[in-house]
């Protein structure tokens, strides 16, 4: 580790990916205009924009402000071709809830990775609501054929912790007869619930249940999208493991369903402070100050997992350089993300000299003093590429990442921003 790699100064990370997707979806099916400021114009969110444009919605981008002319719940039109969701699991799963309630048929498809990701988890509850949704190749994956149907509300207990599935059910619930209730064991990210409320839907929460009463029209509005904590995570991790670092990341969303990385790093001994805490469009936001810290191992399991699921590859990097043992479990979902993240994180970190063993649902990691250069396989997974870019800072030899373009999925300016923090 070299002192001259220290991260210093202030940075603003791009808008939250989950909230940006939802702004386009809810804005499109609302009445009136929605203006989303601080929108994340990354490949994934552009996939959502493309799908709604293909269904007749006028969506304009100007810098990172996106203006959506809502067509109302029933105003979408049948797309001329299949809807293409690219690499975006969020688009694919959540949009299927909206498509299930339309008067027209659609085929939903995405890239090679999307065509391998499990879709039964949305097909099953939507079918229970009366939807006609099938996997074209009968393998439980996209392409999906969705025939417009009349839906009825259900009372659904979630089998996997998935905000995408919960959101698909709630959005289908807007088109259903009767109430829709979704109950989770642990509340996954709740941006859909918060935004639906902001757009005027009749929705309430009761413990870990969300109840949607259909019948209310959604009204377009102005939204300011907070910075994405999942993008801030890379700089938080990089600053923590690099001696001399002291950074502030401005205006980051710290919704309690997403802040697991902060809670975990604090429990590992991190010097992290939240400043200027405030609320924006129902979402909690703060500036995050992070200073280099000596971290110690921890156990990450159970109810915190959904609140840091996307950050686990980065946490594994930091844990590899911590003192003692870190155990991560209950995270089998990592195997069905954009890649099998348990496999790629273990393989990559091992090749860099880390002491890491994969398990069925996580990792066992014993901290080491330093990491070495290695060739890293990403399978075009953005979070793998960014996590290993952070690992590279703590490495004493060159790290060659086989694909860096994939960072555009969630964070187009990632390498520029990392350089900026390292040049102060
Ligand atoms: C997301 C939910 C999570 C997360 C994904 C974004 C969302 O996926 O991993 O990056 O915006 O709803 P799951 O719903 O599969 O847990």
Coordinates of C-alpha atoms and ligand atoms in Angstrom, one line a residue:
X1 CA 0.0 0.0 0.0
X2 CA 1.4 3.4 -0.9
X3 CA 0.6 6.6 0.9
X4 CA 0.2 8.4 -2.5
X5 CA -2.9 6.3 -3.3
X6 CA -4.7 7.9 -0.4
X7 CA -8.2 9.2 -1.2
X8 CA -8.8 12.8 -0.2
X9 CA -11.4 15.5 -0.8
X10 CA -15.1 15.6 -1.5
X11 CA -17.2 13.9 -4.2
X12 CA -20.8 13.5 -5.2
X13 CA -21.7 10.1 -6.5
X14 CA -24.4 9.6 -9.2
X15 CA -28.1 9.2 -8.4
X16 CA -29.5 6.0 -6.8
X17 CA -30.1 3.3 -9.4
X18 CA -33.1 1.7 -7.7
X19 CA -34.8 5.1 -7.2
X20 CA -34.0 6.2 -10.8
X21 CA -35.7 3.1 -12.2
X22 CA -38.7 3.6 -10.1
X23 CA -39.0 7.3 -11.0
X24 CA -39.3 6.3 -14.7
X25 CA -41.8 3.5 -14.0
X26 CA -44.1 5.4 -11.7
X27 CA -43.7 8.7 -13.7
X28 CA -44.8 6.8 -16.9
X29 CA -48.0 5.4 -15.4
X30 CA -48.9 8.6 -13.5
X31 CA -51.0 11.5 -14.8
X32 CA -49.0 14.7 -15.5
X33 CA -45.3 15.4 -15.6
X34 CA -42.6 13.9 -13.4
X35 CA -39.3 15.6 -13.2
X36 CA -36.5 13.5 -11.7
X37 CA -33.4 15.5 -10.9
X38 CA -30.1 13.8 -10.1
X39 CA -31.2 10.8 -12.2
X40 CA -28.7 8.1 -12.9
X41 CA -28.2 8.0 -16.6
X42 CA -26.4 4.6 -16.6
X43 CA -27.0 1.7 -19.0
X44 CA -29.5 -0.1 -16.6
X45 CA -31.7 3.0 -16.2
X46 CA -31.5 3.8 -19.9
X47 CA -33.0 0.3 -20.4
X48 CA -36.0 1.3 -18.3
X49 CA -36.3 4.5 -20.2
X50 CA -36.1 2.7 -23.5
X51 CA -38.9 0.2 -22.5
X52 CA -41.3 3.0 -21.5
X53 CA -40.5 5.0 -24.7
X54 CA -41.3 1.8 -26.6
X55 CA -44.7 1.9 -24.9
X56 CA -45.4 5.4 -26.1
X57 CA -44.1 7.5 -23.1
X58 CA -42.4 10.8 -23.9
X59 CA -39.2 10.8 -21.8
X60 CA -36.6 13.6 -22.2
X61 CA -33.2 13.8 -20.7
X62 CA -31.3 17.0 -20.1
X63 CA -28.1 16.5 -18.2
X64 CA -29.1 14.4 -15.3
X65 CA -32.7 15.7 -15.2
X66 CA -35.3 13.4 -16.7
X67 CA -38.7 14.6 -17.6
X68 CA -41.5 12.1 -18.1
X69 CA -44.9 12.9 -19.5
X70 CA -47.1 10.4 -17.7
X71 CA -49.8 8.6 -19.6
X72 CA -51.8 7.3 -16.6
X73 CA -52.3 3.8 -15.4
X74 CA -54.0 2.7 -18.7
X75 CA -52.2 4.9 -21.2
X76 CA -49.3 2.6 -22.2
X77 CA -49.4 1.3 -25.8
X78 CA -48.3 -2.1 -27.2
X79 CA -44.7 -1.9 -28.2
X80 CA -43.8 -2.7 -31.8
X81 CA -41.2 -5.3 -30.8
X82 CA -40.1 -7.2 -27.8
X83 CA -39.1 -5.0 -24.8
X84 CA -35.3 -5.2 -24.3
X85 CA -34.1 -4.8 -20.8
X86 CA -30.4 -5.2 -21.4
X87 CA -28.5 -6.3 -18.3
X88 CA -31.1 -4.9 -15.9
X89 CA -32.7 -7.4 -13.5
X90 CA -34.5 -4.5 -11.8
X91 CA -36.2 -3.4 -15.1
X92 CA -37.1 -7.0 -16.1
X93 CA -38.6 -8.0 -12.8
X94 CA -40.4 -4.8 -11.8
X95 CA -41.8 -4.0 -15.3
X96 CA -43.4 -7.4 -15.5
X97 CA -45.8 -6.4 -12.7
X98 CA -46.9 -3.4 -14.8
X99 CA -47.1 -5.4 -18.0
X100 CA -49.3 -8.1 -16.4
X101 CA -52.0 -5.5 -15.9
X102 CA -52.1 -4.1 -19.5
X103 CA -54.6 -4.7 -22.2
X104 CA -51.9 -5.8 -24.6
X105 CA -49.4 -8.6 -24.9
X106 CA -45.6 -8.2 -24.6
X107 CA -42.4 -10.2 -24.8
X108 CA -39.7 -9.2 -22.3
X109 CA -36.1 -10.0 -23.1
X110 CA -32.6 -9.0 -22.0
X111 CA -28.9 -9.8 -22.5
X112 CA -27.1 -13.2 -22.0
X113 CA -26.9 -12.6 -18.2
X114 CA -30.6 -11.7 -17.9
X115 CA -31.5 -14.8 -19.8
X116 CA -29.9 -16.9 -17.0
X117 CA -31.5 -15.1 -14.0
X118 CA -34.4 -16.6 -12.1
X119 CA -37.8 -15.1 -13.1
X120 CA -40.0 -17.8 -11.5
X121 CA -40.0 -15.6 -8.4
X122 CA -42.0 -13.0 -10.2
X123 CA -43.9 -15.3 -12.5
X124 CA -45.4 -17.2 -9.5
X125 CA -47.0 -14.4 -7.5
X126 CA -48.1 -12.6 -10.7
X127 CA -49.7 -15.8 -11.9
X128 CA -51.5 -16.1 -8.5
X129 CA -52.9 -12.6 -9.3
X130 CA -54.3 -13.9 -12.5
X131 CA -51.5 -12.9 -14.9
X132 CA -50.7 -15.0 -18.0
X133 CA -46.9 -15.0 -17.9
X134 CA -44.7 -17.7 -19.2
X135 CA -41.0 -18.3 -19.8
X136 CA -40.8 -18.7 -23.6
X137 CA -38.0 -21.4 -23.3
X138 CA -39.7 -23.0 -20.3
X139 CA -36.6 -22.6 -18.2
X140 CA -37.9 -20.1 -15.7
X141 CA -35.9 -17.3 -17.3
X142 CA -36.4 -14.5 -19.9
X143 CA -37.6 -14.2 -22.6
X144 CA -41.0 -13.9 -20.9
X145 CA -44.3 -13.7 -22.7
X146 CA -46.8 -11.6 -20.8
X147 CA -50.4 -11.5 -21.9
X148 CA -52.6 -8.7 -20.6
X149 CA -55.2 -10.0 -18.2
X150 CA -57.5 -8.8 -15.5
X151 CA -55.8 -9.2 -12.1
X152 CA -57.0 -9.6 -8.6
X153 CA -55.2 -8.7 -5.3
X154 CA -53.4 -11.4 -3.3
X155 CA -51.9 -11.8 0.2
X156 CA -48.4 -12.9 -0.5
X157 CA -45.6 -14.1 1.8
X158 CA -42.3 -13.5 0.1
X159 CA -40.1 -16.6 -0.3
X160 CA -36.9 -14.7 -1.2
X161 CA -35.9 -11.3 0.1
X162 CA -36.3 -9.3 -3.1
X163 CA -37.4 -5.8 -3.5
X164 CA -37.7 -6.4 -7.2
X165 CA -40.3 -9.1 -6.7
X166 CA -42.1 -7.1 -4.0
X167 CA -42.2 -4.1 -6.4
X168 CA -43.6 -6.2 -9.3
X169 CA -46.4 -7.4 -7.1
X170 CA -47.3 -4.0 -5.7
X171 CA -47.3 -2.4 -9.2
X172 CA -49.5 -5.3 -10.5
X173 CA -51.7 -4.5 -7.5
X174 CA -52.4 -1.1 -8.9
X175 CA -54.2 -2.9 -11.8
X176 CA -55.9 -5.5 -9.6
X177 CA -59.3 -5.8 -8.1
X178 CA -59.1 -5.8 -4.3
X179 CA -56.1 -5.2 -2.0
X180 CA -52.7 -6.6 -2.4
X181 CA -50.6 -7.4 0.6
X182 CA -46.9 -8.4 0.5
X183 CA -45.2 -9.7 3.7
X184 CA -41.5 -10.1 4.0
X185 CA -39.4 -11.8 6.7
X186 CA -37.1 -8.8 6.6
X187 CA -38.1 -5.6 4.9
X188 CA -36.1 -5.3 1.6
X189 CA -35.4 -1.9 0.1
X190 CA -38.6 0.1 0.3
X191 CA -38.2 2.7 -2.4
X192 CA -41.3 1.5 -4.3
X193 CA -43.5 1.9 -1.3
X194 CA -42.1 5.3 -0.4
X195 CA -42.4 6.5 -4.0
X196 CA -45.9 5.1 -4.5
X197 CA -47.0 7.0 -1.4
X198 CA -45.4 10.2 -2.8
X199 CA -47.3 9.8 -6.1
X200 CA -50.6 9.5 -4.2
X201 CA -51.2 5.8 -4.1
X202 CA -53.2 4.4 -1.2
X203 CA -50.5 2.3 0.5
X204 CA -49.7 1.5 4.1
X205 CA -47.2 -0.6 5.9
X206 CA -47.9 -2.8 8.9
X207 CA -44.7 -4.3 10.4
X208 CA -43.1 -6.2 7.6
X209 CA -46.3 -6.1 5.4
X210 CA -47.2 -3.6 2.8
X211 CA -50.8 -3.2 1.8
X212 CA -51.8 -1.5 -1.5
X213 CA -55.5 -0.5 -2.0
X214 CA -56.0 0.1 -5.7
X215 CA -58.2 2.7 -7.3
X216 CA -56.3 5.9 -6.7
X217 CA -54.7 7.6 -9.7
X218 CA -51.0 8.3 -9.5
X219 CA -49.9 12.0 -9.9
X220 CA -46.6 13.0 -11.5
X221 CA -44.3 15.1 -9.3
X222 CA -40.8 16.4 -8.9
X223 CA -38.2 14.1 -7.4
X224 CA -34.6 14.6 -6.3
X225 CA -32.8 11.4 -6.5
X226 CA -30.2 11.0 -3.7
X227 CA -26.7 9.7 -4.4
X228 CA -26.4 5.9 -4.6
X229 CA -25.0 4.3 -1.4
X230 CA -24.1 1.3 -3.6
X231 CA -21.8 3.5 -5.7
X232 CA -20.6 5.4 -2.6
X233 CA -19.6 2.0 -1.2
X234 CA -16.5 1.7 -3.4
X235 CA -15.1 5.0 -2.1
X236 CA -16.0 4.1 1.5
X237 CA -14.2 0.8 1.1
X238 CA -11.2 2.3 -0.7
X239 CA -10.8 5.1 1.9
X240 CA -11.1 2.6 4.8
X241 CA -8.3 0.4 3.5
X242 CA -5.9 3.1 2.2
X243 CA -3.7 4.8 4.8
X244 CA -3.9 8.6 4.8
X245 CA -7.4 8.7 3.3
X246 CA -10.0 11.2 4.5
X247 CA -13.0 11.8 2.2
X248 CA -16.5 13.2 2.2
X249 CA -19.2 11.8 -0.1
X250 CA -22.0 14.3 -0.4
X251 CA -25.7 13.7 -0.5
X252 CA -25.9 9.9 -0.3
X253 CA -29.2 8.0 0.3
X254 CA -29.0 6.3 3.7
X255 CA -32.4 4.7 3.8
X256 CA -32.3 2.2 6.6
X257 CA -33.2 -0.7 4.2
X258 CA -29.9 0.2 2.3
X259 CA -27.4 1.3 5.0
X260 CA -26.1 -2.2 6.0
X261 CA -22.7 -1.3 4.7
X262 CA -22.3 1.6 7.1
X263 CA -23.6 -0.4 10.1
X264 CA -21.2 -3.3 9.2
X265 CA -18.1 -1.2 8.7
X266 CA -18.8 0.6 11.9
X267 CA -19.0 -2.7 13.7
X268 CA -15.6 -3.5 12.1
X269 CA -14.1 -0.4 13.7
X270 CA -14.5 2.0 10.8
X271 CA -14.2 5.8 11.3
X272 CA -17.4 6.8 9.4
X273 CA -19.5 9.8 10.3
X274 CA -22.9 10.9 8.9
X275 CA -23.2 14.6 8.6
X276 CA -25.9 17.0 7.4
X277 CA -28.6 14.3 7.7
X278 CA -31.9 15.4 6.0
X279 CA -34.8 14.0 4.0
X280 CA -35.5 14.3 0.3
X281 CA -38.7 13.0 -1.3
X282 CA -39.3 10.6 1.7
X283 CA -35.7 9.2 1.5
X284 CA -33.0 9.9 4.2
X285 CA -29.9 11.5 2.9
X286 CA -26.5 12.5 4.5
X287 CA -22.9 13.4 3.7
X288 CA -20.6 10.5 4.7
X289 CA -17.1 11.2 6.0
X290 CA -14.8 8.3 5.9
X291 CA -11.2 8.1 7.2
X292 CA -8.7 5.3 6.9
X293 CA -9.3 2.8 9.7
X294 CA -7.8 -0.5 11.0
X295 CA -10.7 -2.9 10.5
X296 CA -11.4 -6.1 12.4
X297 CA -13.3 -9.1 11.2
X298 CA -17.0 -9.6 11.9
X299 CA -20.0 -11.9 11.2
X300 CA -22.5 -10.7 8.6
X301 CA -25.7 -12.7 8.5
X302 CA -29.4 -12.7 8.9
X303 CA -31.6 -9.6 8.7
X304 CA -28.8 -7.2 7.7
X305 CA -28.1 -9.1 4.4
X306 CA -30.8 -7.5 2.2
X307 CA -29.6 -4.0 3.4
X308 CA -26.1 -4.7 1.9
X309 CA -26.5 -7.4 -0.6
X310 CA -25.0 -5.4 -3.5
X311 CA -22.1 -4.3 -1.4
X312 CA -20.9 -7.7 -0.3
X313 CA -18.2 -8.1 -3.0
X314 CA -16.7 -4.8 -1.8
X315 CA -17.1 -5.8 1.8
X316 CA -15.2 -9.1 1.0
X317 CA -12.3 -7.0 -0.4
X318 CA -12.2 -4.9 2.9
X319 CA -12.6 -8.0 5.0
X320 CA -9.6 -9.6 3.2
X321 CA -7.4 -6.7 4.6
X322 CA -9.0 -6.7 8.1
X323 CA -7.6 -8.2 11.2
X324 CA -9.0 -11.7 12.0
X325 CA -11.9 -13.6 10.5
X326 CA -15.0 -12.4 8.7
X327 CA -17.9 -14.8 8.1
X328 CA -20.6 -13.8 5.6
X329 CA -23.6 -16.1 5.4
X330 CA -27.3 -16.1 4.4
X331 CA -26.3 -14.5 1.1
X332 CA -27.0 -17.3 -1.4
X333 CA -28.8 -14.6 -3.6
X334 CA -25.3 -13.5 -4.6
X335 CA -25.1 -16.6 -6.8
X336 CA -28.0 -15.3 -9.0
X337 CA -27.0 -11.7 -9.5
X338 CA -25.4 -10.3 -12.7
X339 CA -22.9 -13.1 -12.1
X340 CA -22.3 -15.8 -9.5
X341 CA -20.7 -13.2 -7.2
X342 CA -19.6 -15.8 -4.6
X343 CA -17.6 -17.6 -7.2
X344 CA -16.1 -14.6 -8.9
X345 CA -15.2 -12.8 -5.6
X346 CA -13.5 -15.9 -4.2
X347 CA -11.7 -16.7 -7.4
X348 CA -10.4 -13.1 -7.8
X349 CA -9.4 -12.5 -4.2
X350 CA -7.7 -15.9 -3.9
X351 CA -5.7 -15.1 -7.0
X352 CA -4.6 -11.8 -5.3
X353 CA -3.4 -13.7 -2.2
X354 CA -6.4 -13.3 0.0
X355 CA -7.4 -16.1 2.4
X356 CA -11.0 -16.6 1.3
X357 CA -13.2 -19.7 1.1
X358 CA -16.6 -19.7 -0.7
X359 CA -19.5 -21.4 1.1
X360 CA -23.0 -22.1 -0.4
X361 CA -24.3 -18.8 0.9
X362 CA -21.3 -16.6 1.5
X363 CA -17.6 -16.6 2.5
X364 CA -15.1 -17.3 5.3
X365 CA -12.3 -14.8 5.1
X366 CA -9.2 -14.5 7.2
X367 CA -7.5 -11.1 6.9
X368 CA -4.1 -10.9 5.2
X369 CA -1.5 -8.1 5.3
X370 CA -1.5 -7.3 1.6
X371 CA -2.9 -8.3 -1.8
X372 CA -0.9 -9.0 -5.0
X373 CA -1.5 -8.3 -8.6
X374 CA -3.6 -10.8 -10.6
X375 CA -5.9 -11.1 -13.7
X376 CA -9.5 -10.7 -12.7
X377 CA -12.5 -12.3 -14.4
X378 CA -15.7 -10.1 -14.2
X379 CA -18.2 -11.8 -16.5
X380 CA -19.1 -8.2 -17.3
X381 CA -20.5 -7.7 -13.8
X382 CA -20.2 -4.1 -12.8
X383 CA -20.0 -4.7 -9.1
X384 CA -17.2 -7.2 -9.6
X385 CA -15.2 -4.7 -11.8
X386 CA -15.6 -1.9 -9.2
X387 CA -14.8 -4.1 -6.2
X388 CA -11.6 -5.3 -7.8
X389 CA -10.6 -1.8 -8.8
X390 CA -10.7 -1.0 -5.1
X391 CA -8.7 -4.2 -4.3
X392 CA -6.2 -3.0 -6.8
X393 CA -5.4 0.1 -4.7
X394 CA -4.2 -2.2 -1.9
X395 CA -2.3 -4.5 -4.2
X396 CA 1.5 -4.5 -4.7
X397 CA 1.3 -5.5 -8.4
X398 CA -0.8 -4.8 -11.4
X399 CA -4.4 -6.0 -11.3
X400 CA -5.8 -6.6 -14.8
X401 CA -9.6 -6.5 -14.9
X402 CA -11.0 -8.3 -18.0
X403 CA -13.8 -5.8 -18.6
X404 CA -14.1 -2.3 -17.3
X405 CA -16.8 -1.0 -19.6
X406 CA -19.4 -2.8 -17.5
X407 CA -19.1 -0.2 -14.8
X408 CA -21.5 1.8 -17.1
X409 CA -24.3 -0.4 -15.9
X410 CA -24.5 1.6 -12.7
X411 CA -21.6 4.1 -12.5
X412 CA -20.4 5.6 -15.8
X413 CA -17.9 8.0 -14.3
X414 CA -16.5 5.6 -11.7
X415 CA -12.8 5.5 -12.8
X416 CA -12.7 9.4 -13.2
X417 CA -14.2 9.9 -9.8
X418 CA -11.8 7.4 -8.2
X419 CA -8.8 9.2 -9.9
X420 CA -10.2 12.5 -8.7
X421 CA -10.2 11.4 -5.1
X422 CA -6.7 10.0 -5.4
X423 CA -5.2 13.1 -6.9
X424 CA -6.0 15.5 -4.1
Ligands
LIG1 C1 -32.9 -3.9 -6.4 C2 -33.1 -5.0 -5.6 C3 -32.1 -6.0 -5.3 C4 -30.7 -5.5 -5.7 C5 -30.7 -4.9 -7.0 C6 -31.6 -3.7 -7.1 C7 -34.1 -3.0 -6.7 O1 -32.3 -7.2 -6.0 O2 -29.7 -6.5 -5.6 O3 -29.4 -4.4 -7.4 O4 -33.8 -1.9 -7.2 O5 -35.2 -3.4 -6.3 P1 -33.3 -8.3 -5.5 O6 -34.7 -7.8 -5.6 O7 -33.1 -9.4 -6.4 O8 -32.9 -8.6 -4.1

